[in-house]
Amino acid sequence: MGGREGREHVRVAVIGSGFGGLGAAVRLRREGITDFVVLERADSVGGTWRDNSYPGCACDVPSHLYSFSFAPNPDWPRTFSGQPAIREYLEHVADTFGLRRHIRLDSEVLMMRWDADALHWEIETAQGELTADVVVSATGPLSEPKLPEVPGLAGFPGKVFHSARWDHDYDLAGKRVAVIGTGASAIQIVPAIAPDVERLTLFQRTPPWVMPRTDRAISTVERWLHRQLPFTRAARRGLLWGIRELQVSAFTKRPNQLGLIEALAKANMARSIKDPALRAKLTPSYRIGCKRILLSSEYYPALALPHVDLVASGLKEIRGSVLVAADGTETEVDAIVFGTGFHVTDMPIADRVVGAEGSTLAEQWKDGMQSLRGATAAGFPNWMTIIGPNTGLGNSSMILMIESQLNYMADYLRQLGMLGGKVALAARPSAVNKWNRQVQARMERTVWNTGGCTSWYLDANGRNTTVWPGTTGEFRRETRSVDLAEYEVVRAPGRERTRIAAAPVSGAAPVANAPTPAPAPAPETAATPDPDTAAPLAARAEGAA
């Protein structure tokens, strides 16, 4: 890719147009940066909320918390909104903030390589090549479906698809259907399709903990209040946020406090599952919270239907149209739906990022993902990721974490501007290692590591490289600004690398030594300092475009 003239050059290239990518684009514009592109592999924006359109698809985080603080939506239709409403919200964000001119659809990134001489990234896309001073990767951890390697799958004569690649042209009505997996997608799919199919068989390797989902329509009066009196919307969001912040210590420091929640989950199951044998199969043997707690008020009633079967064993092999479980159970079906999750700890984008030393990010992360403050990786100058290693949450909204990372991105770009000239920032390996040692030390006490389960939070080596072991308020403080002591300043060849030996920036102290946090302000007002932060989404269109 190198050496050819005439390629387009931009200040920043953002990869992906889900919440992370669109949020980065809005923040760039608010920072006065308009020389950027958003590279999207599909033909529309939306990320995981575009790809996951399966029946029953909805969010398990309350709507007023699962939205940008700078783009509040007073018109959410339900307390837990479905996929169509969330996708519509993202499309509206793209329009309201004038992002369409920056978005390149059908532009999948095939490879990106750091040019140490030119101090920029060379990017090859499906639509051609360009270069960028800075790359912000917002591809997300829930973007690449994960299919298990099942012997005989290629010879299955019926229909097969993953929940994130739903075939809407295939009618499941009257069919014998197998659903593989019992994660967040599966527990929504099962009750959504059960009324239509002839027979439904759920293959369960490990039962999840399920709590009721108190979803309801948001009334016209409530929506009117949120439009006319913005403080009511802010108060609602703040309350939702605060409750979840108070829950964090049980997950991260005192897992034994989760016993009451387990009792409530068992009571929820008992209300719908009267068969003791079925109840035994559905009762987890690990501590609640070790895997993500799932929310559904329809899942257990669906499993109690006479034409729905539970196979409490993983899928072992397929013989023609017969599915064989590990316990020997055989089931003949017409269609298979895989609800088997995504490549989270082995993100495919990492194979397409070549750093300063000529190795890919996947090669650097072969023993486990790690980054500095969830954003930057050693050996990859001027590259950062949104929703990077150890930024996931077990009980709250990822939008809060995304906005914290956008704060970090904004200050990163400010630091580059203040340094002047052609310059790059490279995360120091010692800083990356120190941050991750501290994160992993804190992880040892969490329910995700001690709860007795195997989850997608853990990588192949058993390390938890996905979840943040603290509150969202604490993460916001840790990513409020860039500490130049954690970076090397890299200039063009012929000029020495500069190591900044400054004291850590206030608010960016190492996580393990952070003082006991004071109560953080509600995210809606804490996300950005702008006085018009809480203005309704539609009202922001003119000023943001």
Coordinates of C-alpha atoms in Angstrom, one line a residue:
M1 CA 0.0 0.0 0.0
G2 CA 2.9 2.3 0.6
G3 CA 4.7 4.6 -1.8
R4 CA 1.7 5.6 -4.0
E5 CA 0.8 9.2 -4.4
G6 CA -2.6 10.8 -4.8
R7 CA -4.4 8.9 -2.1
E8 CA -6.9 10.7 0.1
H9 CA -5.5 11.7 3.5
V10 CA -7.6 12.5 6.5
R11 CA -6.8 13.5 10.1
V12 CA -8.8 10.7 11.6
A13 CA -10.3 7.5 10.3
V14 CA -13.1 6.0 12.4
I15 CA -13.9 2.3 11.7
G16 CA -17.5 1.2 12.3
S17 CA -20.8 3.1 12.6
G18 CA -22.4 1.6 15.7
F19 CA -22.7 3.5 19.0
G20 CA -18.9 3.7 19.3
G21 CA -18.2 5.0 15.7
L22 CA -21.1 7.5 15.6
G23 CA -20.2 8.7 19.1
A24 CA -16.6 9.2 18.0
A25 CA -17.8 11.1 14.9
V26 CA -20.0 13.5 17.0
R27 CA -17.2 14.1 19.4
L28 CA -14.8 14.9 16.6
R29 CA -17.1 17.5 15.2
R30 CA -17.7 19.0 18.7
E31 CA -13.9 19.2 19.0
G32 CA -13.8 21.2 15.8
I33 CA -12.3 18.3 13.7
T34 CA -14.1 17.9 10.4
D35 CA -11.3 16.2 8.5
F36 CA -12.4 12.6 9.2
V37 CA -14.2 9.7 7.7
V38 CA -16.2 6.8 9.2
L39 CA -15.5 3.6 7.3
E40 CA -18.5 1.2 7.5
R41 CA -18.4 -2.3 5.9
A42 CA -22.2 -2.6 5.5
D43 CA -24.7 -0.5 3.5
S44 CA -26.1 1.3 6.5
V45 CA -25.2 2.5 10.0
G46 CA -26.1 0.8 13.2
G47 CA -23.5 -1.8 14.0
T48 CA -24.7 -4.6 16.1
W49 CA -28.2 -3.0 16.2
R50 CA -28.3 -3.3 12.4
D51 CA -27.0 -6.8 12.3
N52 CA -29.1 -8.3 15.0
S53 CA -32.7 -8.2 13.7
Y54 CA -33.9 -11.5 15.0
P55 CA -37.4 -11.9 16.4
G56 CA -37.7 -10.5 19.8
C57 CA -34.4 -8.6 19.7
A58 CA -34.2 -5.9 22.4
C59 CA -31.9 -4.3 24.8
D60 CA -31.5 -5.5 28.4
V61 CA -30.5 -2.0 29.6
P62 CA -33.2 0.7 30.2
S63 CA -33.7 2.9 27.2
H64 CA -33.0 6.2 28.9
L65 CA -29.6 4.9 30.0
Y66 CA -28.9 3.2 26.7
S67 CA -28.5 6.5 24.8
F68 CA -25.9 9.2 24.4
S69 CA -26.0 11.9 27.1
F70 CA -25.4 14.5 24.3
A71 CA -28.3 13.1 22.3
P72 CA -31.1 12.3 24.8
N73 CA -34.3 10.8 23.3
P74 CA -37.5 11.8 25.1
D75 CA -39.6 9.6 22.8
W76 CA -38.3 6.1 23.7
P77 CA -41.4 3.9 23.2
R78 CA -40.6 1.4 25.9
T79 CA -38.6 1.1 29.1
F80 CA -36.5 -1.5 27.4
S81 CA -36.6 -0.7 23.7
G82 CA -36.5 -3.2 20.9
Q83 CA -34.0 -3.3 18.1
P84 CA -36.0 -1.3 15.6
A85 CA -36.3 1.7 18.0
I86 CA -32.5 1.6 18.8
R87 CA -31.5 1.4 15.2
E88 CA -33.9 4.3 14.4
Y89 CA -32.2 6.2 17.1
L90 CA -28.7 5.6 15.6
E91 CA -29.9 6.7 12.2
H92 CA -31.4 9.8 13.7
V93 CA -28.1 10.6 15.4
A94 CA -26.3 10.3 12.1
D95 CA -28.7 12.7 10.5
T96 CA -29.0 15.2 13.4
F97 CA -25.3 15.7 13.9
G98 CA -24.5 15.9 10.1
L99 CA -22.5 12.7 10.0
R100 CA -23.7 11.4 6.6
R101 CA -21.1 13.4 4.7
H102 CA -18.3 11.7 6.7
I103 CA -19.7 8.1 6.4
R104 CA -18.3 5.7 3.7
L105 CA -20.7 2.8 3.4
D106 CA -19.6 -0.6 1.8
S107 CA -16.1 0.3 2.8
E108 CA -14.9 -2.6 4.8
V109 CA -11.3 -2.2 6.1
L110 CA -9.2 -5.0 4.7
M111 CA -5.9 -4.0 6.1
M112 CA -4.2 -1.0 7.9
R113 CA -0.5 -0.6 8.3
W114 CA 1.5 2.0 10.2
D115 CA 4.0 3.9 8.1
A116 CA 6.9 4.8 10.4
D117 CA 8.4 7.2 7.9
A118 CA 5.3 9.2 7.1
L119 CA 3.9 8.8 10.6
H120 CA 0.4 7.8 9.4
W121 CA -1.8 4.8 8.8
E122 CA -2.2 3.3 5.4
I123 CA -5.7 1.9 5.1
E124 CA -6.9 -0.5 2.4
T125 CA -10.7 -0.7 2.1
A126 CA -13.1 -2.4 -0.2
Q127 CA -13.6 1.0 -2.0
G128 CA -9.9 1.9 -2.3
E129 CA -7.0 3.3 -0.2
L130 CA -6.5 6.2 2.0
T131 CA -4.2 7.4 4.8
A132 CA -4.9 8.8 8.2
D133 CA -2.9 10.4 11.0
V134 CA -5.0 8.7 13.6
V135 CA -7.2 5.6 13.5
V136 CA -10.1 5.1 16.0
S137 CA -11.3 1.5 15.8
A138 CA -15.0 1.2 16.8
T139 CA -15.8 -2.2 15.4
G140 CA -17.2 -3.5 18.7
P141 CA -16.9 -6.8 20.4
L142 CA -20.3 -8.1 19.2
S143 CA -19.7 -7.8 15.5
E144 CA -18.4 -11.1 14.3
P145 CA -20.7 -14.1 14.9
K146 CA -19.1 -17.2 16.4
L147 CA -20.2 -20.6 15.0
P148 CA -19.1 -23.8 16.7
E149 CA -17.3 -26.4 14.7
V150 CA -19.9 -29.2 14.8
P151 CA -19.1 -32.5 12.9
G152 CA -21.6 -33.0 10.1
L153 CA -22.9 -29.4 10.0
A154 CA -21.9 -29.0 6.3
G155 CA -24.1 -32.0 5.4
F156 CA -27.2 -30.7 7.2
P157 CA -30.0 -30.5 4.5
G158 CA -32.1 -27.8 6.2
K159 CA -31.6 -24.1 6.9
V160 CA -28.8 -22.9 9.1
F161 CA -28.1 -19.3 10.3
H162 CA -26.7 -17.4 13.2
S163 CA -28.9 -15.1 15.3
A164 CA -26.9 -12.1 14.1
R165 CA -27.4 -13.1 10.5
W166 CA -31.1 -13.9 10.6
D167 CA -32.7 -15.0 7.3
H168 CA -36.0 -13.2 7.2
D169 CA -36.8 -14.8 3.9
Y170 CA -37.0 -18.2 5.6
D171 CA -40.4 -18.9 7.2
L172 CA -40.1 -20.9 10.5
A173 CA -43.8 -21.4 10.7
G174 CA -44.7 -25.1 11.0
K175 CA -41.0 -26.1 11.1
R176 CA -39.1 -28.2 13.5
V177 CA -36.5 -25.8 14.8
A178 CA -33.4 -26.2 17.0
V179 CA -31.9 -23.2 18.9
I180 CA -28.3 -23.8 20.0
G181 CA -27.2 -21.8 23.0
T182 CA -28.8 -20.1 26.0
G183 CA -27.3 -16.6 25.9
A184 CA -29.0 -13.2 25.7
S185 CA -30.0 -13.7 22.1
A186 CA -31.4 -17.2 22.6
I187 CA -33.7 -16.3 25.5
Q188 CA -35.3 -13.6 23.3
I189 CA -35.6 -15.8 20.2
V190 CA -37.2 -18.8 22.0
P191 CA -40.4 -17.0 23.2
A192 CA -40.6 -15.0 20.0
I193 CA -40.7 -18.0 17.6
A194 CA -42.3 -20.6 19.9
P195 CA -45.9 -19.7 19.0
D196 CA -45.3 -20.3 15.3
V197 CA -43.1 -23.4 15.0
E198 CA -44.2 -27.0 15.0
R199 CA -41.6 -28.1 17.5
L200 CA -38.8 -26.2 19.2
T201 CA -35.8 -27.8 20.8
L202 CA -33.3 -25.8 22.8
F203 CA -29.8 -27.2 23.3
Q204 CA -28.5 -25.9 26.6
R205 CA -24.9 -26.4 27.5
T206 CA -25.1 -24.2 30.6
P207 CA -28.2 -22.7 32.1
P208 CA -28.3 -19.0 32.6
W209 CA -29.6 -17.0 35.6
V210 CA -32.7 -15.2 34.4
M211 CA -34.5 -12.3 36.2
P212 CA -37.8 -10.8 35.2
R213 CA -37.7 -8.0 32.6
T214 CA -40.0 -5.3 33.8
D215 CA -40.7 -3.9 30.3
R216 CA -43.6 -1.7 29.6
A217 CA -44.7 1.0 27.1
I218 CA -43.7 4.5 28.1
S219 CA -46.9 6.6 28.3
T220 CA -47.7 9.6 26.2
V221 CA -47.7 11.7 29.3
E222 CA -44.2 10.6 30.3
R223 CA -42.9 11.4 26.9
W224 CA -44.5 14.8 27.0
L225 CA -42.9 15.5 30.3
H226 CA -39.5 14.5 29.1
R227 CA -39.8 16.8 26.1
Q228 CA -41.2 19.8 27.9
L229 CA -39.3 19.4 31.2
P230 CA -35.8 18.0 30.4
F231 CA -34.9 17.7 34.1
T232 CA -37.4 14.9 34.4
R233 CA -35.5 12.9 31.7
A234 CA -32.2 13.7 33.3
A235 CA -33.5 12.6 36.7
R236 CA -34.8 9.4 35.3
R237 CA -31.4 8.6 33.7
G238 CA -29.6 9.6 36.8
L239 CA -31.6 7.3 39.0
L240 CA -31.1 4.4 36.6
W241 CA -27.4 5.1 36.6
G242 CA -27.1 5.5 40.3
I243 CA -28.8 2.2 41.2
R244 CA -26.4 0.3 38.9
E245 CA -23.4 2.1 40.4
L246 CA -24.5 0.9 43.9
Q247 CA -24.7 -2.7 42.6
V248 CA -21.1 -2.8 41.4
S249 CA -19.4 -3.7 44.7
A250 CA -21.3 -7.0 44.9
F251 CA -20.0 -8.0 41.6
T252 CA -16.4 -6.8 42.1
K253 CA -15.7 -7.2 45.8
R254 CA -18.4 -9.1 47.6
P255 CA -19.9 -11.8 45.4
N256 CA -21.4 -13.5 48.5
Q257 CA -23.9 -10.6 48.7
L258 CA -25.5 -11.9 45.5
G259 CA -27.2 -14.7 47.4
L260 CA -30.4 -12.7 47.7
I261 CA -30.5 -12.1 44.0
E262 CA -30.1 -15.8 43.4
A263 CA -33.1 -16.5 45.6
L264 CA -35.2 -14.0 43.6
A265 CA -34.1 -15.6 40.3
K266 CA -35.1 -19.1 41.6
A267 CA -38.5 -17.7 42.7
N268 CA -38.9 -16.2 39.2
M269 CA -38.2 -19.7 37.7
A270 CA -40.6 -21.4 40.1
R271 CA -43.5 -19.2 39.0
S272 CA -43.4 -20.5 35.5
I273 CA -41.7 -23.9 35.7
K274 CA -43.8 -26.3 37.7
D275 CA -42.0 -29.5 36.6
P276 CA -39.3 -30.3 39.2
A277 CA -37.2 -32.1 36.6
L278 CA -37.2 -29.2 34.2
R279 CA -36.5 -26.8 37.0
A280 CA -33.4 -28.8 38.0
K281 CA -32.1 -28.6 34.4
L282 CA -32.6 -24.9 34.4
T283 CA -31.0 -24.1 37.7
P284 CA -27.3 -23.0 37.3
S285 CA -24.6 -24.5 39.5
Y286 CA -22.5 -21.3 39.5
R287 CA -22.9 -18.0 41.4
I288 CA -25.3 -15.5 39.8
G289 CA -23.4 -12.8 38.0
C290 CA -20.5 -15.0 36.9
K291 CA -22.2 -15.0 33.5
R292 CA -24.2 -11.9 32.5
I293 CA -27.6 -12.0 34.3
L294 CA -30.3 -12.2 31.6
L295 CA -33.6 -10.5 31.7
S296 CA -36.8 -12.0 30.4
S297 CA -40.4 -12.5 31.6
E298 CA -41.2 -14.8 28.6
Y299 CA -38.4 -17.3 28.5
Y300 CA -39.5 -19.7 31.2
P301 CA -43.2 -19.6 30.2
A302 CA -42.0 -20.5 26.6
L303 CA -40.0 -23.5 27.9
A304 CA -43.1 -24.8 29.7
L305 CA -45.1 -25.1 26.5
P306 CA -45.9 -28.7 25.5
H307 CA -44.2 -28.4 22.0
V308 CA -40.9 -26.9 23.4
D309 CA -38.2 -29.3 24.6
L310 CA -35.0 -28.6 26.5
V311 CA -31.9 -30.7 25.9
A312 CA -29.6 -30.0 28.8
S313 CA -26.5 -30.9 26.9
G314 CA -24.4 -29.3 24.2
L315 CA -24.6 -30.2 20.5
K316 CA -22.1 -32.9 19.7
E317 CA -22.6 -33.8 16.0
I318 CA -25.1 -33.7 13.2
R319 CA -26.1 -36.8 11.1
G320 CA -28.1 -35.7 8.2
S321 CA -31.1 -33.9 9.6
V322 CA -30.6 -35.4 13.1
L323 CA -28.9 -33.4 15.8
V324 CA -27.0 -35.5 18.4
A325 CA -26.4 -34.0 21.8
A326 CA -23.4 -34.8 24.1
D327 CA -25.7 -36.9 26.3
G328 CA -26.9 -39.0 23.3
T329 CA -30.2 -37.3 22.8
E330 CA -31.3 -37.3 19.1
T331 CA -33.5 -34.6 17.5
E332 CA -34.6 -34.4 13.9
V333 CA -35.1 -30.7 12.8
D334 CA -35.7 -28.7 9.7
A335 CA -33.7 -25.6 10.7
I336 CA -30.9 -24.7 13.1
V337 CA -30.5 -21.3 14.7
F338 CA -27.1 -20.7 16.4
G339 CA -27.3 -18.3 19.3
T340 CA -23.6 -18.9 20.1
G341 CA -22.3 -15.4 20.5
F342 CA -19.4 -13.6 19.0
H343 CA -15.6 -13.4 18.7
V344 CA -15.0 -11.2 21.7
T345 CA -11.6 -12.1 23.0
D346 CA -10.2 -12.8 19.5
M347 CA -11.6 -9.8 17.6
P348 CA -11.1 -10.4 13.8
I349 CA -10.1 -6.7 13.2
A350 CA -6.9 -7.4 15.1
D351 CA -5.7 -9.6 12.2
R352 CA -5.9 -6.5 10.0
V353 CA -3.9 -4.0 12.0
V354 CA -0.1 -4.0 11.4
G355 CA 1.9 -1.9 13.9
A356 CA 5.2 -0.2 14.0
E357 CA 7.2 -3.4 14.4
G358 CA 5.5 -5.2 11.5
S359 CA 3.4 -7.5 13.5
T360 CA -0.4 -7.6 13.7
L361 CA -2.4 -6.7 16.7
A362 CA -3.6 -10.3 16.8
E363 CA 0.0 -11.5 17.1
Q364 CA 0.7 -9.1 19.9
W365 CA -2.5 -10.2 21.7
K366 CA -1.9 -13.9 21.1
D367 CA -1.5 -14.4 24.9
G368 CA -4.5 -12.2 25.7
M369 CA -5.8 -8.7 24.8
Q370 CA -4.4 -5.8 26.8
S371 CA -4.3 -2.1 26.3
L372 CA -3.7 1.1 28.2
R373 CA -6.9 2.4 29.8
G374 CA -8.9 0.3 27.4
A375 CA -7.8 2.5 24.5
T376 CA -4.3 2.2 23.1
A377 CA -1.9 -0.7 22.5
A378 CA 1.9 -0.8 22.7
G379 CA 3.5 -0.8 19.2
F380 CA 0.5 0.8 17.5
P381 CA 1.1 4.6 17.5
N382 CA -1.9 6.9 16.9
W383 CA -4.3 4.0 17.1
M384 CA -7.0 3.6 19.7
T385 CA -10.1 1.4 20.2
I386 CA -13.5 2.1 21.5
I387 CA -14.8 -0.7 23.8
G388 CA -11.3 -2.1 24.1
P389 CA -10.0 -4.7 26.5
N390 CA -11.5 -4.6 30.0
T391 CA -14.1 -2.0 29.3
G392 CA -17.2 -4.3 29.3
L393 CA -19.8 -4.1 32.0
G394 CA -21.9 -6.8 33.7
N395 CA -24.8 -4.7 35.0
S396 CA -24.9 -1.3 33.3
S397 CA -24.9 0.6 30.0
M398 CA -21.9 0.4 27.7
I399 CA -22.8 3.9 26.4
L400 CA -21.4 5.3 29.6
M401 CA -18.1 3.5 28.9
I402 CA -18.1 4.6 25.3
E403 CA -18.5 8.3 26.3
S404 CA -15.6 8.0 28.8
Q405 CA -13.4 6.7 26.0
L406 CA -14.5 9.5 23.8
N407 CA -13.2 11.9 26.5
Y408 CA -9.9 10.1 26.3
M409 CA -9.9 10.2 22.5
A410 CA -10.6 14.0 22.5
D411 CA -7.7 14.7 24.9
Y412 CA -5.4 12.4 22.9
L413 CA -6.1 14.5 19.8
R414 CA -5.6 17.7 21.8
Q415 CA -2.2 16.5 23.0
L416 CA -1.1 15.7 19.5
G417 CA -2.2 19.2 18.5
M418 CA -0.3 20.8 21.3
L419 CA 2.9 18.8 20.6
G420 CA 2.8 20.4 17.1
G421 CA 4.1 19.2 13.7
K422 CA 4.0 15.6 12.4
V423 CA 3.9 13.6 15.6
A424 CA 2.5 10.4 17.0
L425 CA 1.9 9.1 20.5
A426 CA 2.9 5.5 21.2
A427 CA 1.8 3.8 24.4
R428 CA 4.8 2.7 26.4
P429 CA 4.9 -1.1 27.0
S430 CA 5.7 -0.5 30.7
A431 CA 2.5 1.6 31.1
V432 CA 0.4 -0.9 29.3
N433 CA 1.7 -3.7 31.5
K434 CA 1.3 -1.8 34.7
W435 CA -2.3 -0.9 33.9
N436 CA -3.2 -4.5 33.1
R437 CA -1.4 -5.9 36.1
Q438 CA -3.5 -3.6 38.3
V439 CA -6.7 -4.5 36.4
Q440 CA -6.1 -8.2 36.7
A441 CA -5.2 -7.9 40.4
R442 CA -8.6 -6.3 41.0
M443 CA -10.3 -8.9 38.8
E444 CA -9.2 -11.7 41.2
R445 CA -12.0 -10.9 43.7
T446 CA -14.8 -10.4 41.2
V447 CA -17.7 -12.8 40.7
W448 CA -16.6 -13.2 37.0
N449 CA -13.4 -14.9 38.2
T450 CA -14.6 -16.6 41.3
G451 CA -18.2 -17.5 40.5
G452 CA -17.4 -21.0 39.2
C453 CA -18.4 -20.6 35.5
T454 CA -16.8 -20.5 32.1
S455 CA -18.0 -17.4 30.2
W456 CA -17.2 -15.4 27.1
Y457 CA -15.7 -12.9 29.5
L458 CA -12.6 -15.2 29.7
D459 CA -10.1 -15.8 27.0
A460 CA -8.5 -19.1 26.0
N461 CA -6.0 -18.7 28.9
G462 CA -8.7 -18.1 31.5
R463 CA -7.9 -14.4 31.9
N464 CA -10.8 -11.9 32.1
T465 CA -9.9 -9.5 29.3
T466 CA -13.3 -8.1 28.7
V467 CA -14.9 -6.6 31.9
W468 CA -14.1 -3.5 33.9
P469 CA -13.7 -4.3 37.6
G470 CA -15.1 -1.0 38.9
T471 CA -17.8 1.6 38.5
T472 CA -18.5 3.6 35.4
G473 CA -17.8 6.8 37.4
E474 CA -14.4 5.5 38.3
F475 CA -13.6 4.6 34.7
R476 CA -14.6 8.1 33.6
R477 CA -12.1 9.6 36.0
E478 CA -9.4 7.2 34.9
T479 CA -9.9 8.2 31.2
R480 CA -10.7 11.9 31.7
S481 CA -7.3 12.9 30.2
V482 CA -4.2 11.5 28.7
D483 CA -1.1 11.1 30.9
L484 CA 1.8 11.9 28.6
A485 CA 4.1 10.0 31.0
E486 CA 2.5 6.8 29.7
Y487 CA 3.5 7.6 26.1
E488 CA 6.4 8.1 23.9
V489 CA 6.3 11.1 21.5
V490 CA 7.3 9.9 18.1
R491 CA 8.4 12.3 15.4
A492 CA 9.5 11.8 11.8
P493 CA 12.8 9.9 11.1
G494 CA 15.9 11.9 12.0
R495 CA 14.3 13.3 15.1
E496 CA 14.6 11.4 18.4
R497 CA 11.8 9.8 20.2
T498 CA 10.9 11.9 23.2
R499 CA 9.9 10.3 26.5
I500 CA 7.8 12.7 28.6
A501 CA 8.8 12.4 32.3
A502 CA 5.9 14.5 33.6
A503 CA 3.9 13.7 36.6
P504 CA 0.6 11.9 35.9
V505 CA -2.2 14.1 34.9
S506 CA -4.7 14.8 37.7
G507 CA -7.5 12.3 37.5
A508 CA -5.4 9.7 35.7
A509 CA -3.7 8.0 38.6
P510 CA -3.1 4.2 38.3
V511 CA -6.3 2.3 39.0
A512 CA -5.0 0.3 41.9
N513 CA -3.9 3.4 43.8
A514 CA -7.0 5.4 43.1
P515 CA -8.6 6.9 46.2
T516 CA -12.0 6.0 47.4
P517 CA -14.2 7.6 44.7
A518 CA -16.6 10.4 45.6
P519 CA -20.1 10.1 44.2
A520 CA -19.8 10.9 40.5
P521 CA -22.4 13.2 38.9
A522 CA -25.0 11.5 36.8
P523 CA -23.7 10.6 33.3
E524 CA -26.1 12.9 31.5
T525 CA -24.4 16.0 32.9
A526 CA -21.0 14.5 33.4
A527 CA -20.3 13.3 29.9
T528 CA -19.4 16.7 28.4
P529 CA -19.1 20.2 29.7
D530 CA -21.3 21.8 27.1
P531 CA -24.2 23.7 28.5
D532 CA -26.5 22.4 25.7
T533 CA -25.7 18.8 26.5
A534 CA -29.2 17.9 27.7
A535 CA -31.0 19.5 24.8
P536 CA -33.5 17.2 23.0
L537 CA -32.0 15.4 20.0
A538 CA -34.0 17.0 17.3
A539 CA -33.2 20.5 18.7
R540 CA -29.5 19.9 18.3
A541 CA -29.6 19.3 14.6
E542 CA -28.9 22.8 13.3
G543 CA -26.2 23.7 15.7
A544 CA -24.3 20.4 15.3
A545 CA -24.4 20.0 11.6

